[in-house]
GROMACS .gro file of C-alpha atoms in nm:
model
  405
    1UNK     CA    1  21.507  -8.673  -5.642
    2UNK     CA    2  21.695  -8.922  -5.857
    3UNK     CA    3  21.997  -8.751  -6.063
    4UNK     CA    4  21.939  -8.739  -6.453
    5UNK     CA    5  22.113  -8.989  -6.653
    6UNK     CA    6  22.439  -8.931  -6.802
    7UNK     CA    7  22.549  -8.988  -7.150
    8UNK     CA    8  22.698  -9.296  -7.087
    9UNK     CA    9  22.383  -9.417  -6.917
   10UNK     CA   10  22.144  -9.341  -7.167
   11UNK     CA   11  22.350  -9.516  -7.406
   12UNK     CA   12  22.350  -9.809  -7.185
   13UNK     CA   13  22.009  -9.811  -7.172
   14UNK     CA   14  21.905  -9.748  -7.533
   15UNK     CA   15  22.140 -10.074  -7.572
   16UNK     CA   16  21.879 -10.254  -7.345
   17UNK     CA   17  21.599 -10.059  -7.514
   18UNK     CA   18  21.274 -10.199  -7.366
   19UNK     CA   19  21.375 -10.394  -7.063
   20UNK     CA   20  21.455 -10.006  -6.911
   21UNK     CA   21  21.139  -9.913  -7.006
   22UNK     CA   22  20.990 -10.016  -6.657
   23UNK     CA   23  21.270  -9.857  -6.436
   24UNK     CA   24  21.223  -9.483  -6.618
   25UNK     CA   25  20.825  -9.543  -6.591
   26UNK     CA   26  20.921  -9.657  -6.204
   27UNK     CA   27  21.102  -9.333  -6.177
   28UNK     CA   28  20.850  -9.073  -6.297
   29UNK     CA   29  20.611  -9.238  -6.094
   30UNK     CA   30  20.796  -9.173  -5.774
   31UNK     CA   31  20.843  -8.806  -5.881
   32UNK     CA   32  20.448  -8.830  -5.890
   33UNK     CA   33  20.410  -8.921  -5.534
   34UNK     CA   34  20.661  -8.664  -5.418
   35UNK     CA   35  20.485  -8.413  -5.563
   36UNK     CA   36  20.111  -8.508  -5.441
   37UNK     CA   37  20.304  -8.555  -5.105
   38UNK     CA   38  20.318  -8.204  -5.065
   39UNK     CA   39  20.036  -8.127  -5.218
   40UNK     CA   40  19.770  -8.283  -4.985
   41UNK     CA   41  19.975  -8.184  -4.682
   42UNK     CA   42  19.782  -7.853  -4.688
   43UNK     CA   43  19.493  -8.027  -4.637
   44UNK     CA   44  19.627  -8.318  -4.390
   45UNK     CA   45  19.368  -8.353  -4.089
   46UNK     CA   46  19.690  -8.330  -3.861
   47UNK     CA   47  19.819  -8.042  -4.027
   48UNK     CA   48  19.950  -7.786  -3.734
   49UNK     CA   49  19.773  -7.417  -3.687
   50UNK     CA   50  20.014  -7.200  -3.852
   51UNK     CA   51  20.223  -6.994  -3.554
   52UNK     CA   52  20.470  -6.684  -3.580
   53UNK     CA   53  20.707  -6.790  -3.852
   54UNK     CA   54  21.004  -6.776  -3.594
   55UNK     CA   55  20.774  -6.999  -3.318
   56UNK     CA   56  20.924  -7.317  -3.209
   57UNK     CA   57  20.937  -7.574  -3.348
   58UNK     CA   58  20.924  -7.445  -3.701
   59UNK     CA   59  20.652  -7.629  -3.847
   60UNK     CA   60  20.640  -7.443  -4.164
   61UNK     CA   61  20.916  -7.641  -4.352
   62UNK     CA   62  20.692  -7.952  -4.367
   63UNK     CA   63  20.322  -7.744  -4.402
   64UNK     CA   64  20.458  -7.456  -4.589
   65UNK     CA   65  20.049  -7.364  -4.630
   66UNK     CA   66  19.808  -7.496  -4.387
   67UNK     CA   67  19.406  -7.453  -4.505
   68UNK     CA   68  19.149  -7.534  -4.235
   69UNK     CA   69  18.939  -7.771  -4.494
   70UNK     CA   70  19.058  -8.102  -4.453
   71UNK     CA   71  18.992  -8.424  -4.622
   72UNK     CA   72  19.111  -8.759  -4.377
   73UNK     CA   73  19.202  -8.952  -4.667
   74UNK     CA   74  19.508  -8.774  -4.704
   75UNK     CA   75  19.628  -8.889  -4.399
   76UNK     CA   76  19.687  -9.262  -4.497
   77UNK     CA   77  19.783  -9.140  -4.857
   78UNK     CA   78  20.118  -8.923  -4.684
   79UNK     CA   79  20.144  -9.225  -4.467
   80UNK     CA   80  20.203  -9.461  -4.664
   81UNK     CA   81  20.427  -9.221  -4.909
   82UNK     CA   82  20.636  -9.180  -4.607
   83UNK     CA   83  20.677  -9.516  -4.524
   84UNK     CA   84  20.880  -9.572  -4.876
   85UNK     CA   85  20.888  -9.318  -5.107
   86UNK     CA   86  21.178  -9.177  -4.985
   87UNK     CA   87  21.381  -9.512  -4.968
   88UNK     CA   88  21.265  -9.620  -5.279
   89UNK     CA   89  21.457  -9.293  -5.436
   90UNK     CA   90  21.791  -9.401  -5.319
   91UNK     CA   91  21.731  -9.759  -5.463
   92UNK     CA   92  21.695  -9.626  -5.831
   93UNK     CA   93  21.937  -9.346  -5.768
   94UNK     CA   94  22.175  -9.667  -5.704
   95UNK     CA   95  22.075  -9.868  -5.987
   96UNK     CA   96  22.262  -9.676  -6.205
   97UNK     CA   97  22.592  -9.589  -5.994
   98UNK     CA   98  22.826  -9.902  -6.113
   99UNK     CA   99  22.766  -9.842  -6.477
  100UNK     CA  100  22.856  -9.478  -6.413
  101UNK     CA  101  23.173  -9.551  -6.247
  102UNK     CA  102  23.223  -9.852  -6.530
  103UNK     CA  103  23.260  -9.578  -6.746
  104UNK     CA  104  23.358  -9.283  -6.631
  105UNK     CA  105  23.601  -9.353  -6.419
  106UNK     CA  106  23.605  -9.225  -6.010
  107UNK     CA  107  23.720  -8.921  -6.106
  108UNK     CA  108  23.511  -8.868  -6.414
  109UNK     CA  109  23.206  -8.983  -6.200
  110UNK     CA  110  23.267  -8.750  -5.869
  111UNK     CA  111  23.254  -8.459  -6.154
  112UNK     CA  112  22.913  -8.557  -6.301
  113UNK     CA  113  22.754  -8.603  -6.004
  114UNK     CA  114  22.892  -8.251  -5.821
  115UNK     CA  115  22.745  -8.044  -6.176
  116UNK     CA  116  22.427  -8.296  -6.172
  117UNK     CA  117  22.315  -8.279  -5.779
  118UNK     CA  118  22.580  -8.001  -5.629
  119UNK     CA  119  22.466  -7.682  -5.848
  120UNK     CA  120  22.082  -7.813  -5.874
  121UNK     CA  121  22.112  -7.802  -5.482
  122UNK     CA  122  22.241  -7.427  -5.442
  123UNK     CA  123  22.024  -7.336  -5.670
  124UNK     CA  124  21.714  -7.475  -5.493
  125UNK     CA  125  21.815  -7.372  -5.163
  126UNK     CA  126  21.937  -7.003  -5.278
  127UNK     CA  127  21.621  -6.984  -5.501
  128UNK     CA  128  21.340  -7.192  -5.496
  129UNK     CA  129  21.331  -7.263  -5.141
  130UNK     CA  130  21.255  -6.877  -5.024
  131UNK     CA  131  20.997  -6.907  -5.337
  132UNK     CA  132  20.862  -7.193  -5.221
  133UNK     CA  133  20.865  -7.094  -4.841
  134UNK     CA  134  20.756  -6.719  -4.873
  135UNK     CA  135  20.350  -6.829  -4.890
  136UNK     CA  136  20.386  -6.976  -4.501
  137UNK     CA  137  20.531  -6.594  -4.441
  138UNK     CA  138  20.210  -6.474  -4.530
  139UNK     CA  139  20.015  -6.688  -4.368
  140UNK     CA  140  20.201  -6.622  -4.027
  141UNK     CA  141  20.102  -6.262  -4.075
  142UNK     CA  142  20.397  -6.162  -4.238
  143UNK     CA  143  20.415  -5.828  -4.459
  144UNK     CA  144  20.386  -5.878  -4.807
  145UNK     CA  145  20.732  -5.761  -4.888
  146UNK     CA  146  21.017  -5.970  -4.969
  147UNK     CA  147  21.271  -5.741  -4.787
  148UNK     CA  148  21.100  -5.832  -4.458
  149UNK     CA  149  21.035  -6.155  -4.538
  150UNK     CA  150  21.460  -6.188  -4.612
  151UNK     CA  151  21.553  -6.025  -4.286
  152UNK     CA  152  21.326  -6.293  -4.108
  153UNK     CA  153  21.469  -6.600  -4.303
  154UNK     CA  154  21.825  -6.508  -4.229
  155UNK     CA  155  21.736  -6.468  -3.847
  156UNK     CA  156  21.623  -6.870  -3.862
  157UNK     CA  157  21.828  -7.101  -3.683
  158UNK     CA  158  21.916  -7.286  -3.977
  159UNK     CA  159  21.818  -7.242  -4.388
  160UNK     CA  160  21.496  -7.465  -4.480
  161UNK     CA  161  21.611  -7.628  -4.772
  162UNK     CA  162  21.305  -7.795  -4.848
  163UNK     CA  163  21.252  -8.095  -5.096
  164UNK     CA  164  21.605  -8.046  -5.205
  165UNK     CA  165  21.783  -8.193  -4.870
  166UNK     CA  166  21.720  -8.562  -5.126
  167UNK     CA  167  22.013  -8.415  -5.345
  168UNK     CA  168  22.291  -8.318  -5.084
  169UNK     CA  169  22.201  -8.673  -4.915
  170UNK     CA  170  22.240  -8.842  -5.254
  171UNK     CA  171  22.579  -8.637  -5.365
  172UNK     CA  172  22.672  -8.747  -5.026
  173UNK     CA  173  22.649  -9.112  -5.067
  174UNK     CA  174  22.772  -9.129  -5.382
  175UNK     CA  175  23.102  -8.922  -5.305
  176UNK     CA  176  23.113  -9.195  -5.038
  177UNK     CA  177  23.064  -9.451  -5.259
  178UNK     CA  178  23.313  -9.338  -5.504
  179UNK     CA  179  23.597  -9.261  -5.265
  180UNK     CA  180  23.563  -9.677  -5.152
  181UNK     CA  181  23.559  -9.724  -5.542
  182UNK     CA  182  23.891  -9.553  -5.656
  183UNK     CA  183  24.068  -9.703  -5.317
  184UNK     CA  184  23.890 -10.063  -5.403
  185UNK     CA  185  23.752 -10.085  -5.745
  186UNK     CA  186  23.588 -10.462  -5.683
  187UNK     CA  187  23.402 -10.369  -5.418
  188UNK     CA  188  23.082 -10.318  -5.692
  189UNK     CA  189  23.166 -10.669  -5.728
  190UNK     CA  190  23.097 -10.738  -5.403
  191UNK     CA  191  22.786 -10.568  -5.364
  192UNK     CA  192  22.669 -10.727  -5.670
  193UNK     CA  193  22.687 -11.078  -5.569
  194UNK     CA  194  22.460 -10.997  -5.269
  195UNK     CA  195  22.199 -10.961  -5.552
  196UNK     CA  196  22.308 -11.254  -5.737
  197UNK     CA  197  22.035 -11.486  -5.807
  198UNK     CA  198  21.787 -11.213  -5.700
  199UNK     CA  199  21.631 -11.257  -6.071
  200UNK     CA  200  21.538 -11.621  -6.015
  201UNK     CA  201  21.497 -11.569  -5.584
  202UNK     CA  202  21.364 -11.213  -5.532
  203UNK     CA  203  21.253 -11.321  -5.171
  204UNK     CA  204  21.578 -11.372  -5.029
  205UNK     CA  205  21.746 -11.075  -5.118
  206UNK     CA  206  21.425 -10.914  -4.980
  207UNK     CA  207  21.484 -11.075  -4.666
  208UNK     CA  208  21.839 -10.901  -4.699
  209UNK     CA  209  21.731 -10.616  -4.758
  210UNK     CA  210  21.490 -10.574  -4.459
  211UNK     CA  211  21.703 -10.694  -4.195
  212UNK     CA  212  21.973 -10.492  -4.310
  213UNK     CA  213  21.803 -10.218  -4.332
  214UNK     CA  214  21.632 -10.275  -3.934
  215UNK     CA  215  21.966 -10.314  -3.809
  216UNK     CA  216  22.047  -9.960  -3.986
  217UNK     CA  217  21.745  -9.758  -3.872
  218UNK     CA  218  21.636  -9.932  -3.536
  219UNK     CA  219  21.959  -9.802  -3.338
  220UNK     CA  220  21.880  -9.480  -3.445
  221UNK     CA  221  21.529  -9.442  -3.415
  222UNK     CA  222  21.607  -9.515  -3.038
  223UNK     CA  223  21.817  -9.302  -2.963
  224UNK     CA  224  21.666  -8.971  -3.111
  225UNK     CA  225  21.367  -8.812  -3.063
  226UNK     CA  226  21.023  -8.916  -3.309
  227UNK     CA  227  21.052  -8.751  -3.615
  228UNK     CA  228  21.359  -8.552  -3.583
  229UNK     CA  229  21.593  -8.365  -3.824
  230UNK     CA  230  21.926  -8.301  -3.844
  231UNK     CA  231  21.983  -7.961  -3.978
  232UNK     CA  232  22.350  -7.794  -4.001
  233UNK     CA  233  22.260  -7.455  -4.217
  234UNK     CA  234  22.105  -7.593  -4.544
  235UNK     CA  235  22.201  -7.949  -4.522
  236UNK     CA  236  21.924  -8.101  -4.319
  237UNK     CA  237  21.820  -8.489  -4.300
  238UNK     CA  238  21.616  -8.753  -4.101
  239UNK     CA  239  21.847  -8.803  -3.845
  240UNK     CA  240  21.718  -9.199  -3.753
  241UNK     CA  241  21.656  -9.276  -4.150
  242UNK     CA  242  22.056  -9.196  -4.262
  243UNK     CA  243  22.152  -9.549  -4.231
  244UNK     CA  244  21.838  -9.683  -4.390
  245UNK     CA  245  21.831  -9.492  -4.680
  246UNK     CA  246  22.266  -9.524  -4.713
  247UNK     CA  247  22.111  -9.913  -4.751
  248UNK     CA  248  21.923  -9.891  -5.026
  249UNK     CA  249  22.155  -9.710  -5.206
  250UNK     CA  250  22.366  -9.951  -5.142
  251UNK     CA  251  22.085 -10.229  -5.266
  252UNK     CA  252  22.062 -10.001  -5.551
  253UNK     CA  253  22.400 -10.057  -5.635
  254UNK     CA  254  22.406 -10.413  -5.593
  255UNK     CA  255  22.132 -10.473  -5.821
  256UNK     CA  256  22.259 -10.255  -6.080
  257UNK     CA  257  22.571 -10.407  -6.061
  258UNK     CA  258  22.407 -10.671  -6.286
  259UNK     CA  259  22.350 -10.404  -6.518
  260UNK     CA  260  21.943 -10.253  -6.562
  261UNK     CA  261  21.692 -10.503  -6.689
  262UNK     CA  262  21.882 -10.780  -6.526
  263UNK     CA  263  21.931 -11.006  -6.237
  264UNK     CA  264  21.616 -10.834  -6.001
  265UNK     CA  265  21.508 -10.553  -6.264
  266UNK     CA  266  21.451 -10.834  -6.474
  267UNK     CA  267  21.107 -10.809  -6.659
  268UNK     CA  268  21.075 -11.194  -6.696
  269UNK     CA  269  21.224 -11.235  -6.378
  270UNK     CA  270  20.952 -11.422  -6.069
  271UNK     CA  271  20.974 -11.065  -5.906
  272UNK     CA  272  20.761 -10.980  -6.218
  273UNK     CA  273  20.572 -11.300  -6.257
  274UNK     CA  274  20.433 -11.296  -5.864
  275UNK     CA  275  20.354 -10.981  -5.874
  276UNK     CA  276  20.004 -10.990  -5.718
  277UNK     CA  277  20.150 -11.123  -5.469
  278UNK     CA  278  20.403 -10.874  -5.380
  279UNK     CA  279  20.079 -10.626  -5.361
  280UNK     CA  280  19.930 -10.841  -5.052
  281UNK     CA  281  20.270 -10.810  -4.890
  282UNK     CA  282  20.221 -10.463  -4.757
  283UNK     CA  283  19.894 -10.495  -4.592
  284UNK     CA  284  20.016 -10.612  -4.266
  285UNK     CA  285  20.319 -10.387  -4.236
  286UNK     CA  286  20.120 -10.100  -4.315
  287UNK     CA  287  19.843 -10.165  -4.121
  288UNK     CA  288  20.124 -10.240  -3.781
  289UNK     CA  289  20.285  -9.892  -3.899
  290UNK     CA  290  19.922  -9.706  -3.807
  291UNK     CA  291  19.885  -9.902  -3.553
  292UNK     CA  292  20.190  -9.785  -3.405
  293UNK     CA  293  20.065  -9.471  -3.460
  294UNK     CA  294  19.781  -9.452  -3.276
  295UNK     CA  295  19.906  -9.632  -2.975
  296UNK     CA  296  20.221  -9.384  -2.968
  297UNK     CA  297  19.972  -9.093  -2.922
  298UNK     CA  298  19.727  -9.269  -2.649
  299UNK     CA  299  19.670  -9.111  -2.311
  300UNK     CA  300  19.868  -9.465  -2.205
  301UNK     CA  301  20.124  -9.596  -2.463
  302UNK     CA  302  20.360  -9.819  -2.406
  303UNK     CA  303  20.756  -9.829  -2.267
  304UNK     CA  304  20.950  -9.602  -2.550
  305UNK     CA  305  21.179  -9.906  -2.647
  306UNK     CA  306  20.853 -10.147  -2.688
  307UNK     CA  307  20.700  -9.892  -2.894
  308UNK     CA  308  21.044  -9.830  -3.129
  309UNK     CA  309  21.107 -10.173  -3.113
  310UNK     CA  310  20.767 -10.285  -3.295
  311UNK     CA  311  20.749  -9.929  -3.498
  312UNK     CA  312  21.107  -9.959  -3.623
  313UNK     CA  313  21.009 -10.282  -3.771
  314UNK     CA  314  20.704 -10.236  -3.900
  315UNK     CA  315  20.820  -9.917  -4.062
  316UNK     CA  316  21.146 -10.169  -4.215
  317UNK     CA  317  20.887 -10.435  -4.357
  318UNK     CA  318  20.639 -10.178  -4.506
  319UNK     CA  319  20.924  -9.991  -4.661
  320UNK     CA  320  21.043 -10.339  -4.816
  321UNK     CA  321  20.738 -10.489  -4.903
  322UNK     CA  322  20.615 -10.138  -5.097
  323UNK     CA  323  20.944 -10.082  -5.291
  324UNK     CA  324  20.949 -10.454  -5.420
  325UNK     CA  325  20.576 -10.400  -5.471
  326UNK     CA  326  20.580 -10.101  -5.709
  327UNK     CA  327  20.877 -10.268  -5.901
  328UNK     CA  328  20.720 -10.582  -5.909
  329UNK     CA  329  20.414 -10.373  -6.075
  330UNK     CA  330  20.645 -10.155  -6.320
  331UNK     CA  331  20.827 -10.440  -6.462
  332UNK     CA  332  20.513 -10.654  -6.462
  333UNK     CA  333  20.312 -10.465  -6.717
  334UNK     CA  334  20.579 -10.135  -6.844
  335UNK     CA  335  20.677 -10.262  -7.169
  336UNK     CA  336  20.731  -9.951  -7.381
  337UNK     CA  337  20.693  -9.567  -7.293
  338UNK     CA  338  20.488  -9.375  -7.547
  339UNK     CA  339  20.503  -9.012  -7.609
  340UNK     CA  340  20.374  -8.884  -7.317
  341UNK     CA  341  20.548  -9.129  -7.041
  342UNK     CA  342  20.878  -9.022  -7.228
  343UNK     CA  343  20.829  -8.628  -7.215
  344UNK     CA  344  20.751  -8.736  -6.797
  345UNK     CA  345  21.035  -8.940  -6.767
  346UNK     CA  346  21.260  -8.682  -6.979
  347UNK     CA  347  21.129  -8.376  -6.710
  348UNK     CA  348  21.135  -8.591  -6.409
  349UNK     CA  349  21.457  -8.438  -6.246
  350UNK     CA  350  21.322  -8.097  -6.336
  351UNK     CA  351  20.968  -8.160  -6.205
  352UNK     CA  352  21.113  -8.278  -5.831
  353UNK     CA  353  21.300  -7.968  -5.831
  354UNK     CA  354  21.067  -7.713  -5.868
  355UNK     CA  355  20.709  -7.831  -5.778
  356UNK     CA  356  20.771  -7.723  -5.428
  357UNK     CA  357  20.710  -7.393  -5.519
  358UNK     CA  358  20.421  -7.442  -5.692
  359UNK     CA  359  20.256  -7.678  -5.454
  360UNK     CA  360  20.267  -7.396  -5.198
  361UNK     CA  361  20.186  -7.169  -5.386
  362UNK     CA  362  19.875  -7.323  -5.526
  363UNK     CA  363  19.777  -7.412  -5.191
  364UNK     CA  364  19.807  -7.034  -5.084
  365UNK     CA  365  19.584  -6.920  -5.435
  366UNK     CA  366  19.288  -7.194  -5.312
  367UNK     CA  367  19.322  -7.065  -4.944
  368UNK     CA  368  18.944  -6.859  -4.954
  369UNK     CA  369  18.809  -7.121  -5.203
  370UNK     CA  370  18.550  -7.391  -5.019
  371UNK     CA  371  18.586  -7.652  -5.280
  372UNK     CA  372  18.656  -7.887  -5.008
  373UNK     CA  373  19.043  -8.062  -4.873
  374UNK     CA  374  18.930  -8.341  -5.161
  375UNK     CA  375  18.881  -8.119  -5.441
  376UNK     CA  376  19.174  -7.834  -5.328
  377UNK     CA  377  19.388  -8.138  -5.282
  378UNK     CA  378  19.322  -8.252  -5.647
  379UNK     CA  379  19.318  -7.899  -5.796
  380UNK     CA  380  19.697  -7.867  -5.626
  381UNK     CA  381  19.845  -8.206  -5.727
  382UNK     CA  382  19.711  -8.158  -6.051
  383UNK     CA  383  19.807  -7.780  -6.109
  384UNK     CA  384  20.169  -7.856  -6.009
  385UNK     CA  385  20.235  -8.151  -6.215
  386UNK     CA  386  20.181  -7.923  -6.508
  387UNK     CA  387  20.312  -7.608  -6.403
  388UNK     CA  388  20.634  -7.821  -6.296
  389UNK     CA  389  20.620  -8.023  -6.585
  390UNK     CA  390  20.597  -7.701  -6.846
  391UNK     CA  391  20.845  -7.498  -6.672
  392UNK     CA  392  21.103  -7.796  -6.675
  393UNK     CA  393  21.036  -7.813  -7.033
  394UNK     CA  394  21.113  -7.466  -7.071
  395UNK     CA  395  21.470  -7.448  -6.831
  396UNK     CA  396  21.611  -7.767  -7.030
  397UNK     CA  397  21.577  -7.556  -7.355
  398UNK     CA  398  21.849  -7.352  -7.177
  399UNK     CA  399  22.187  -7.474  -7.277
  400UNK     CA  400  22.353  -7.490  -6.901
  401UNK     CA  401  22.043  -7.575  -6.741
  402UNK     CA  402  21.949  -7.865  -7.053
  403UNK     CA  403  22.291  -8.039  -6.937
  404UNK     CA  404  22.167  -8.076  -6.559
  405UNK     CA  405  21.828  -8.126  -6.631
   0.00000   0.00000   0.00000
């Protein structure tokens, strides 16, 4: 998930006060969707019989829990998650990289970010990833001991880090990011006049934005197999999404370069004031996306590069058109956070980093109830937002764990 902000970027945003307000409500919204992501899995109509937990292909990682009640409409809720969640992280995460480096210095910033996304990362894939991972153990017919459950997990060809892999990607970039900074300091210039005049013509850097992102993601999704991961010990990743999501970073960046609540993130700007029709802009992108779907699994689908070709860039528009959709939403009608949005926004980081455990483990708990894949899906989402959300609260009283958090 997106790192906390730093002093220096709270400070820049309680300078901006309300025009911010949209981006934090924007954020703790995606750290919503994340977290019913995984919850509904369990109950995904697709979801795979659990196997042995060494069987290949290790299925586990993405269905820690499967339950045999179902409910279809999760399937086009994960869907469409998929399509931009994901993407749509790196773009905030972005937003606020130029004022951090403003300030801070390369040096200064590489630091933050390493104690901010580095040690939240070991900790979640030392810790809360066995936690989170140890219900699928049972349900492959494991013992109910963690000393067996250890000797099987260190036998796996690599270390499921689960939700987490967002943070090493995101330390990645931004090391990246920052060694091009302290070798070329204008090149944040650079990227911000790509978003120039994005305030006043959000469409065209839109149009940037998608094609540069297809050119990113098509070679890729070509050339590897559907679906696949990279995974090198604990540091796993989409293998044909790198280059996509390294783009909106990098849009993230640009746009931020005018500084938060400007230029795009504008609340008066036309992204805000067409913003019903930025909602009818994903209905034909999403709807190509299933459709590629469904062909791709037909006794008779068509040539591999065909089928790529047309998925690649439906999945490239529906990404686009969702993103600028929810922001075009958030800065439409966010004008100030009240209590409870700020206590969300506050836990956000916190929330993303342990609700993996308690997804699973909710969805091992409701296992013998028959409430239904509707209900159990509800009961999950709604049970981990809290138990995530109270047990943040309680780590950032902490005074080590209050600094990253």
């Amino acid at each position: 998930m997106h790192a906390p902000l730093s002093a220096s970027e709270r400070s820049t945003l309680a300078q901006i006060g309300g025009r911010n307000a949209p981006i934090g409500a924007l954020r703790a919204f995606v750290t919503l969707l994340v977290i019913a992501h995984h919850a509904v899995l369990t109950y995904h109509p697709y979801a795979p019989a659990p196997k042995a937990f060494d069987a290949q292909p290790i299925l586990w990682t993405a269905f820690p829990v499967v339950d045999p009640q179902k409910f279809g409409g999760w399937s086009l809720l994960t869907l469409v998650n998929d399509l931009f969640f994901m993407s749509l992280m790196f773009f905030i995460s972005g937003l606020f990289v130029a004022d951090g480096l403003k300030a801070k210095g390369a040096g200064g910033y590489l630091k933050s970010r390493a104690l901010r996304l580095g040690v939240p990362f070991v900790l979640a894939v030392g810790l809360l990833a066995p936690l989170a991972y140890f219900p699928a153990w049972l349900q492959s017919g494991g013992a109910p001991s963690f000393t067996a459950f250890a000797e099987a997990w260190t036998h796996l060809p690599f270390w499921p880090s689960g939700p987490a892999w967002f943070l090493w990607v995101l330390l990645a970039f931004g090391g990246l990011f920052t060694a091009v900074y302290a070798m070329w300091p204008g090149v944040t210039a650079v990227l911000g006049r790509a978003a120039k005049g994005a305030d006043a013509k959000p469409g065209r850097f839109f149009c940037g934005l998608a094609a540069v992102s297809l050119m990113a993601y098509l070679p890729l999704a070509m050339t590897t197999p559907f679906g696949h991961w990279t995974m090198v010990g604990p540091f796993v990743v989409q293998t044909a999404r790198i280059g996509h999501y390294f783009v909106y970073f990098l849009a993230g960046i640009a746009v931020g370069a005018a500084g938060v609540g400007h230029g795009l993130t504008d609340p008066e700007g036309k992204l805000a004031k067409r913003w019903q029709l930025w909602q009818l802009a994903p209905i034909l992108p999403i709807v190509g996306a299933v459709a590629t779907m469904i062909i791709a699994f037909s006794p008779n689908p068509p040539p591999r590069p065909l089928l790529d070709s047309f998925g690649g860039l439906m999945f490239c528009l529906a990404c686009a058109t969702l993103s600028f959709a929810a922001l075009a939403t958030f800065l439409r009608f966010v004008r100030e956070t009240g209590p409870i949005g700020r206590s969300l926004q506050a836990n956000a980081y916190g929330m993303y980093l342990t609700h993996y455990v308690f997804t699973s483990w909710l969805a091992w708990l409701l296992l013998p109830q028959a409430w239904g894949g509707l209900a159990k899906g509800c009961v999950a989402f709604g049970g981990a937002v809290v138990l995530s959300w109270l047990t943040t609260m309680v780590l950032r009283r902490m005074p080590l764990l209050g600094r990253i958090l």
